[in-house]
Structures are given as C-alpha cells and as structure tokens.
Short mmCIF file of C-alpha atoms in Angstrom, two decimals:
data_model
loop_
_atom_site.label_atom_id
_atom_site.label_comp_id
_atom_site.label_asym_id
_atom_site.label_seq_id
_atom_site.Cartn_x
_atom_site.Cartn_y
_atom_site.Cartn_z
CA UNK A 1 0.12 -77.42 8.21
CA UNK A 2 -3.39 -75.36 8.31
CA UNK A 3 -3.54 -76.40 11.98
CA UNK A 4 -0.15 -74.45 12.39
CA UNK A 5 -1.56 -71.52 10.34
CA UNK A 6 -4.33 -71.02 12.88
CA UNK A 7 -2.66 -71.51 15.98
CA UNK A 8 0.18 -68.57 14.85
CA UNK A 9 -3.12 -66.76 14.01
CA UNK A 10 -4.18 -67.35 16.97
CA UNK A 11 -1.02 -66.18 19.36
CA UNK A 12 -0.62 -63.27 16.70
CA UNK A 13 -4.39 -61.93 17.20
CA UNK A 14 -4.34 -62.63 21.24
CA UNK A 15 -0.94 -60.90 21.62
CA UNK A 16 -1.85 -57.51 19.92
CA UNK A 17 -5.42 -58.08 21.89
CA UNK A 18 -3.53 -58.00 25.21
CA UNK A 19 -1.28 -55.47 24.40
CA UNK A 20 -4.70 -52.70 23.52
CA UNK A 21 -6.31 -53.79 26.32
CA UNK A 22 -3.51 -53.16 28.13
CA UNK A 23 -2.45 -50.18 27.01
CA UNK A 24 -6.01 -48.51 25.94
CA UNK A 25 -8.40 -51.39 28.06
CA UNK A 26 -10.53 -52.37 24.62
CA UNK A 27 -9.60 -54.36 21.86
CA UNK A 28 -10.19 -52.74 18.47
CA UNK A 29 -13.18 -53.89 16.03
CA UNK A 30 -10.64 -54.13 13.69
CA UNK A 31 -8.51 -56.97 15.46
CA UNK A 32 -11.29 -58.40 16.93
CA UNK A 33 -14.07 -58.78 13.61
CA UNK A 34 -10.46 -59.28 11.48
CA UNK A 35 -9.58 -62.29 13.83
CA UNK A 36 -13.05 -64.07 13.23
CA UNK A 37 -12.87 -63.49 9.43
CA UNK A 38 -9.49 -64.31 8.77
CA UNK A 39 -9.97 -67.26 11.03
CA UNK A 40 -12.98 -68.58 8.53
CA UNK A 41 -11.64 -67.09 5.71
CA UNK A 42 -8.51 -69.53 6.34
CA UNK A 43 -10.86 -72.48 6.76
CA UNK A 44 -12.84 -71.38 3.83
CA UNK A 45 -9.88 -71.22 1.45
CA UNK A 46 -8.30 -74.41 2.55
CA UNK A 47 -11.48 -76.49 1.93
CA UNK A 48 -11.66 -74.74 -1.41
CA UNK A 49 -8.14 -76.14 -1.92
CA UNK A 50 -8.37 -79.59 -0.11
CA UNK A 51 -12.02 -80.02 -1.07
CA UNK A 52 -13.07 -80.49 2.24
CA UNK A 53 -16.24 -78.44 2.94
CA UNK A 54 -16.49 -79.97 6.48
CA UNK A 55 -13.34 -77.91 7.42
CA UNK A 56 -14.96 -74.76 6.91
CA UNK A 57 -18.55 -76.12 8.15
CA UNK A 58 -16.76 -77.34 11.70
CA UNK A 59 -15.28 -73.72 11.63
CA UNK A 60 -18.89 -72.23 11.42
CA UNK A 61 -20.07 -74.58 14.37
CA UNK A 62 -17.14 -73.48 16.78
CA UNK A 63 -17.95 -69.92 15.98
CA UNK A 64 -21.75 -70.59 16.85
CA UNK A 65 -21.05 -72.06 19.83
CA UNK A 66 -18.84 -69.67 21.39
CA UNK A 67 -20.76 -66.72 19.75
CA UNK A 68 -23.95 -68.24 21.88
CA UNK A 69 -21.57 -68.44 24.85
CA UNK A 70 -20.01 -65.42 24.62
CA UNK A 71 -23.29 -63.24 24.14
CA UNK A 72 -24.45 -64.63 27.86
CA UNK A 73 -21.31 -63.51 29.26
CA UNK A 74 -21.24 -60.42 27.88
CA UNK A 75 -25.47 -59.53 28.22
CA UNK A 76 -25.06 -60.86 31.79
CA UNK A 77 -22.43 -58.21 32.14
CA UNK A 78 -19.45 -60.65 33.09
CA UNK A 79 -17.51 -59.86 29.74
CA UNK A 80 -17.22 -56.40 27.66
CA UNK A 81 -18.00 -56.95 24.18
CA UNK A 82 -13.67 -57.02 23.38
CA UNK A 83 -13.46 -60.17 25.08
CA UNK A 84 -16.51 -61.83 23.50
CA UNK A 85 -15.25 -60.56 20.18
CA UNK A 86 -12.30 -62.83 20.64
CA UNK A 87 -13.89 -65.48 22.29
CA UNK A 88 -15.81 -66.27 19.12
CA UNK A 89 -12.75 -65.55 16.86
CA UNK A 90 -11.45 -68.81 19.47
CA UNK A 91 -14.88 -70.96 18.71
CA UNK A 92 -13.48 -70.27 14.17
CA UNK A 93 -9.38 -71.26 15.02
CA UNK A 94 -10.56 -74.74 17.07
CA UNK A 95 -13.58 -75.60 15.31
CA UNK A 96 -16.02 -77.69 16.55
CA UNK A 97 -16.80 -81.02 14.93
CA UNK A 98 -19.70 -82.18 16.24
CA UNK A 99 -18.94 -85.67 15.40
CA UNK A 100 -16.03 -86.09 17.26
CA UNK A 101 -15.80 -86.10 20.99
CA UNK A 102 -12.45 -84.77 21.11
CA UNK A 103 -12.90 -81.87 19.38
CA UNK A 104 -15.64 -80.85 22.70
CA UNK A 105 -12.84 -81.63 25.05
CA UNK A 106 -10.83 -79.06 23.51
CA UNK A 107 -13.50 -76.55 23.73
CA UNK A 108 -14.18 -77.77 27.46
CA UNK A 109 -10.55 -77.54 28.28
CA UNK A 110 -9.81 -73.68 26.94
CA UNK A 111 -12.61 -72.87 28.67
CA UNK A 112 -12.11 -74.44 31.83
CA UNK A 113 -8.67 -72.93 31.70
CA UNK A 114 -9.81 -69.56 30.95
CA UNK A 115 -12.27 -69.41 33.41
CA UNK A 116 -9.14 -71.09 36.21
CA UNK A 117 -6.35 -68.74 35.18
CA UNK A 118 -8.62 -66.11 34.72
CA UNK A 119 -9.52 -66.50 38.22
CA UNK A 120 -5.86 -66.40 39.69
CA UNK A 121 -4.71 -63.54 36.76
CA UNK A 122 -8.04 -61.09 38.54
CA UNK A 123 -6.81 -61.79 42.21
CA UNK A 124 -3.09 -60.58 40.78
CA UNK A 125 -4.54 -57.55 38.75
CA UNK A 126 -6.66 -56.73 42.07
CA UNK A 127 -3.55 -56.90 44.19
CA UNK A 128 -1.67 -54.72 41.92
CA UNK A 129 -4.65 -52.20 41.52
CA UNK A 130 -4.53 -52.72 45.25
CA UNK A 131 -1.18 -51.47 45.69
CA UNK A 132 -1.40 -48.64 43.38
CA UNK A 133 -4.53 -46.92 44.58
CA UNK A 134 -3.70 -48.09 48.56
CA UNK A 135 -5.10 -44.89 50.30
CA UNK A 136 -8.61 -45.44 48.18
CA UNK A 137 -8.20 -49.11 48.77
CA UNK A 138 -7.55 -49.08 52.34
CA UNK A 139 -10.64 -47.20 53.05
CA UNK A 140 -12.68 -49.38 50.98
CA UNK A 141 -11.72 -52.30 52.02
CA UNK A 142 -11.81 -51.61 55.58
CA UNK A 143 -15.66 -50.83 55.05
CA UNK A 144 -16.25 -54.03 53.46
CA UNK A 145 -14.32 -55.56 56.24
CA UNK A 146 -16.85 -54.51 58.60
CA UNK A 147 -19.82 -54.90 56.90
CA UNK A 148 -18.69 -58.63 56.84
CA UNK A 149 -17.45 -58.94 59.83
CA UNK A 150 -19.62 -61.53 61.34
CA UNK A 151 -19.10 -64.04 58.12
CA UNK A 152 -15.18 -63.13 57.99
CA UNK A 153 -14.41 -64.34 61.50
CA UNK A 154 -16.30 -67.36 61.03
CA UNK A 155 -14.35 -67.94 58.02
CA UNK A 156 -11.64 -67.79 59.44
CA UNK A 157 -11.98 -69.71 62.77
CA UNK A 158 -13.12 -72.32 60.05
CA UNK A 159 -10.14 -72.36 58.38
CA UNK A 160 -8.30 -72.31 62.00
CA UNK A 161 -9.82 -74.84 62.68
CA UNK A 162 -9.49 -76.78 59.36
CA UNK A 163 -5.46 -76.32 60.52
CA UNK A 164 -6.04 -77.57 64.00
CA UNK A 165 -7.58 -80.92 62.28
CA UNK A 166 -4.69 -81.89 60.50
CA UNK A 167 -3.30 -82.95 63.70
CA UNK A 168 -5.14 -85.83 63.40
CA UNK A 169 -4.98 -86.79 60.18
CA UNK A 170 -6.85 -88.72 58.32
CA UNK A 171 -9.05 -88.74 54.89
CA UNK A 172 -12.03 -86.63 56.98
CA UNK A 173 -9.98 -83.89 58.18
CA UNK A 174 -7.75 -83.55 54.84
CA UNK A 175 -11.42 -83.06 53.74
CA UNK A 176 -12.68 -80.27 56.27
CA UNK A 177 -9.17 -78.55 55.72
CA UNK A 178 -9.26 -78.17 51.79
CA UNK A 179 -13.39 -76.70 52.27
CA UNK A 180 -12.07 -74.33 55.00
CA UNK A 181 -9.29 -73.14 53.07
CA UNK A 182 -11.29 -73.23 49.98
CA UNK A 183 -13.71 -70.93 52.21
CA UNK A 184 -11.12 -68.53 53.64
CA UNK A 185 -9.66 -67.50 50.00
CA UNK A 186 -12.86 -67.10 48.58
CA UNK A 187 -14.44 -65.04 51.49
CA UNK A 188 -10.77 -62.32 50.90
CA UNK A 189 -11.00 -62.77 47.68
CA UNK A 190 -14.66 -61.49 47.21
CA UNK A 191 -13.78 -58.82 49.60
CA UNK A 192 -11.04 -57.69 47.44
CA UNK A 193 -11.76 -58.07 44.24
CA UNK A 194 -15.07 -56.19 45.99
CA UNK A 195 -13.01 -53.07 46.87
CA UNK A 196 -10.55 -53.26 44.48
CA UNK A 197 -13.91 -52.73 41.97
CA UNK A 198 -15.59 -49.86 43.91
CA UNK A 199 -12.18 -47.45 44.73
CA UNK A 200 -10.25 -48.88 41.48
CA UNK A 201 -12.24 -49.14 38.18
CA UNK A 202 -14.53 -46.41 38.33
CA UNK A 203 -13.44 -43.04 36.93
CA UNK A 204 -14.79 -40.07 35.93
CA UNK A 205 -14.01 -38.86 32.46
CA UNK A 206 -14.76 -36.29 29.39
CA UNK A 207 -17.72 -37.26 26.97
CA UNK A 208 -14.76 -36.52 24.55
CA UNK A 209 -12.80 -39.35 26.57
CA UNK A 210 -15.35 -42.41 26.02
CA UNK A 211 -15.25 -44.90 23.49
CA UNK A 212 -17.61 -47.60 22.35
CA UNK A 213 -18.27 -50.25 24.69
CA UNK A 214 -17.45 -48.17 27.88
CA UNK A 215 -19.79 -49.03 30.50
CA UNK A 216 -21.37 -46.45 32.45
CA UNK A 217 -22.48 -45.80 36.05
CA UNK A 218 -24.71 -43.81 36.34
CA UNK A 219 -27.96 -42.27 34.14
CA UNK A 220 -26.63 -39.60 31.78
CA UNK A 221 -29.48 -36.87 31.09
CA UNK A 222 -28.15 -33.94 27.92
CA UNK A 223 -31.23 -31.47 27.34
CA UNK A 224 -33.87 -33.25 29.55
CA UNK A 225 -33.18 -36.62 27.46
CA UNK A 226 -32.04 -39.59 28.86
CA UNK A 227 -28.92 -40.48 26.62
CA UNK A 228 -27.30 -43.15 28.49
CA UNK A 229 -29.56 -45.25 31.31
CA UNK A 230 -27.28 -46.60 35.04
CA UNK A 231 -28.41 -50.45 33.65
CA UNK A 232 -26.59 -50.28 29.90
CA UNK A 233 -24.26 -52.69 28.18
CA UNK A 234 -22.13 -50.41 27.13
CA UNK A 235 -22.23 -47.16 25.11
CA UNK A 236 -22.46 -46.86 21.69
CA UNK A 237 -21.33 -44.87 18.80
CA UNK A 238 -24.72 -42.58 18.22
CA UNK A 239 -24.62 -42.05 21.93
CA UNK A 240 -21.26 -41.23 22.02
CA UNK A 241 -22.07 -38.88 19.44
CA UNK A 242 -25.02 -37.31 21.25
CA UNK A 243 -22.81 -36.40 23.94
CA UNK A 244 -20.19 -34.53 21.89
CA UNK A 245 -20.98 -30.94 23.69
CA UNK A 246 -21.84 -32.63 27.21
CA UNK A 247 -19.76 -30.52 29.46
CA UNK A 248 -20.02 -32.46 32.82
CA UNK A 249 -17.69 -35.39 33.97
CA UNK A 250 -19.31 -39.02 33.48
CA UNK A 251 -18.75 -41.93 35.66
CA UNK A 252 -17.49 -44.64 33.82
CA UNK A 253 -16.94 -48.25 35.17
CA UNK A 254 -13.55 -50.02 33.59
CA UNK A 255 -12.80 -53.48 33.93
CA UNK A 256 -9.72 -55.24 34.28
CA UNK A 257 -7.89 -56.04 30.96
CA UNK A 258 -9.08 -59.86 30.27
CA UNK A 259 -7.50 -60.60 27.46
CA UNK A 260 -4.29 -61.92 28.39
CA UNK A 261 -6.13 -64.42 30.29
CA UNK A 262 -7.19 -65.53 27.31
CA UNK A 263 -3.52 -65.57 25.65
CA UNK A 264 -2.21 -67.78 28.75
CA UNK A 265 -5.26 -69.93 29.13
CA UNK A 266 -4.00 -70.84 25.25
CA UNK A 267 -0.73 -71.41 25.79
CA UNK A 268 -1.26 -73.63 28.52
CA UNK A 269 -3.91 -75.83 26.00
CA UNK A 270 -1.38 -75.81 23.53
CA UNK A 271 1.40 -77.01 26.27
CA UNK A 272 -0.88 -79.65 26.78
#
C-alpha cells in the first residue's frame, strides 16, 4: 500500500513538473522542495506507524545518492537546478537500500532510461524547435554544416558504406553497419541539437522578465559592477533583485523542458 502512495506521488509531482516547464520552462520551488519532503515525510510517518525506521533511513540514502548525482549534473551545467530538484525528490520515492541489490537496479534502470529517452525526447524537441524557428535554423545549421564538412562526408560514406556491406552478410559486417549508423546519427544529431541550441534557446529578455535559475550568456555590468558573470549557474534572487532598474535587454540561454523525460522514463520503469 505505501509503495502505491509514492508511486501516485510520484506521477502526481512529475505531471504538474512537466506541465510548468512546459508552459513557464522551470519547475517551481514549491513542487519541487514539496516533492522531496512529502516524499520523506511519507516514509517518515509510515515507519512511525509500522515501526520500521529502515523505511525512512533507505529513503534518506536514495535522496543522498541522487542529491550527489544530481549536483554534478547540474554544476557541470548539463541540468538546471528544476530538474535536479526532482531528481532527488526520485532518489526519497525509490529509496535506496543498500543491502539489497535490487533496490540499485532500480536506481540503475530509471536512470539508464532517463538518460535513453531523454536522448530520443531532445532530438524530437530539436526537430520541433527546428521547424518553428526554420529561417534562424536554416542559417545556422548550414554554418555548422560547413564547418564540419570534412568529418560529415566521411560519416556518411561510412555509413554508405556500412549499407554496401550488408551485401555480404555476415556477423563482421552486421558489426561495421550498426558503428556506421551509430556514427551517422550521432554526427546529425550533434549538428542539430548544435544549431537548434545557438538560433533556438537563446533570447533576449527584460531584467523584469528573469527568474531564478535562468542562465545567462553573457557578463551583465549595472553601475560599473559586475552583477551577473558569462560562466554562472544560474541567477539568483539578490541578483535578480539588483537588476530591478537595468534598462538594457539580457541574453538569456533556455533549455529544453526536461522534465517530461523524466515522467516517461518512469512510466516505462513502472511498465516494467
């Protein structure tokens, strides 16, 4: 029964995640710090009632773990702080119990998952950014086009010729065709994801317009002061606040909404 408690929590929290980020591309502090303390508070009060301290301790481990995880994502800039909010809020709904070798599979299986569909979910955001923005993206992408061109016909004359080998089949050239083809998407897809990145997710916008977490591009001097450095992880309140009568546009770099990656990569684990 508590196990069904947390996984509703679970869906609940990640749906109205996806929907903000969606809609407003953050996650509030309030759904993200609510989902990690209602996650342990439900542990907490269920090993009051079953006597079972090890239910809440497990809970404490899974949040360490993914709270170590998460902070190297986000402070090597691959996550905001949103998504590493929830990803901790995860590590308190599985638990981790270090005793049991099943309970790491679990965590090893979101995560691979996450990091899988994730994968496939960006290319499809990309595409779609793609489509909406094409006379930005067309430029773009034609420039990064050319500055690869040496490495993007050889990946694809690999991958022609990873076709070619097929003719003869046998275990070697199943093998050359799967790492050429393996090469070929991954060559277009760094391109894209590449352009979709430099003509897509970077806008400029009102001080008034920024909110906490927002990463931005460029150094942001108010009254000889550096407020804001180019290398930040993310604004903050105070600076926010500092820029209240800054007149000029800022650049600000978005990211794509992650969090339903997070919401499919869980449904999927829980299909399994």
């Amino acid at each position: 029964m508590i196990s069904l408690v947390l996984t509703v929590l679970g869906i609940v929290v990640l749906l109205a995640a996806s929907y903000t980020d969606f809609k407003k591309r953050e996650v509030p502090d309030w759904i993200s710090y609510g989902f990690v303390f209602a996650a342990l508070g439900t542990r907490l009060l269920y090993s009051i009632y079953s006597r079972q301290i090890n239910f809440f301790i497990f809970g404490l481990i899974g949040f360490a773990a993914m709270f170590l995880l998460a902070n190297i994502l986000y402070y090597a800039k691959q996550w905001g702080g949103g998504d590493a909010k929830i990803l901790m809020g995860m590590g308190a709904v599985f638990g981790l119990n270090i005793f049991d070798p099943s309970s790491y599979l679990v965590f090893g299986i979101f995560f691979a998952l996450l990091i899988f569909i994730g994968a496939i979910y960006g290319i499809i955001f990309s595409i779609y950014l793609a489509v909406k923005n094409k006379s930005k993206f067309r430029k773009v992408f034609r420039s990064y086009l050319n500055g690869f061109r040496n490495l993007v016909w050889f990946a694809a004359i690999f991958f022609i010729v990873g076709i070619l080998s097929l003719l003869n089949y046998s275990e070697l050239t199943f093998l050359l065709f799967a790492v050429s083809t393996i090469f070929f998407i991954g060559i277009f897809s760094f391109i894209l994801v590449k352009s979709v990145e430099d003509s897509c997710l970077f806008q400029k916008v009102k001080a008034s317009q920024l909110t906490e977490g927002d990463w931005i591009a460029e150094t942001v001097k108010f009254h000889g002061k550096t407020v804001v450095k180019e290398d930040n992880l993310g604004i903050t309140k105070e600076q926010i606040a500092q820029l209240r009568h800054y007149k000029k546009p800022i650049l600000v770099k978005y990211g794509i909404p992650f969090i339903p990656a997070f919401l499919l990569a869980y449904m999927v684990l829980l299909w399994l």
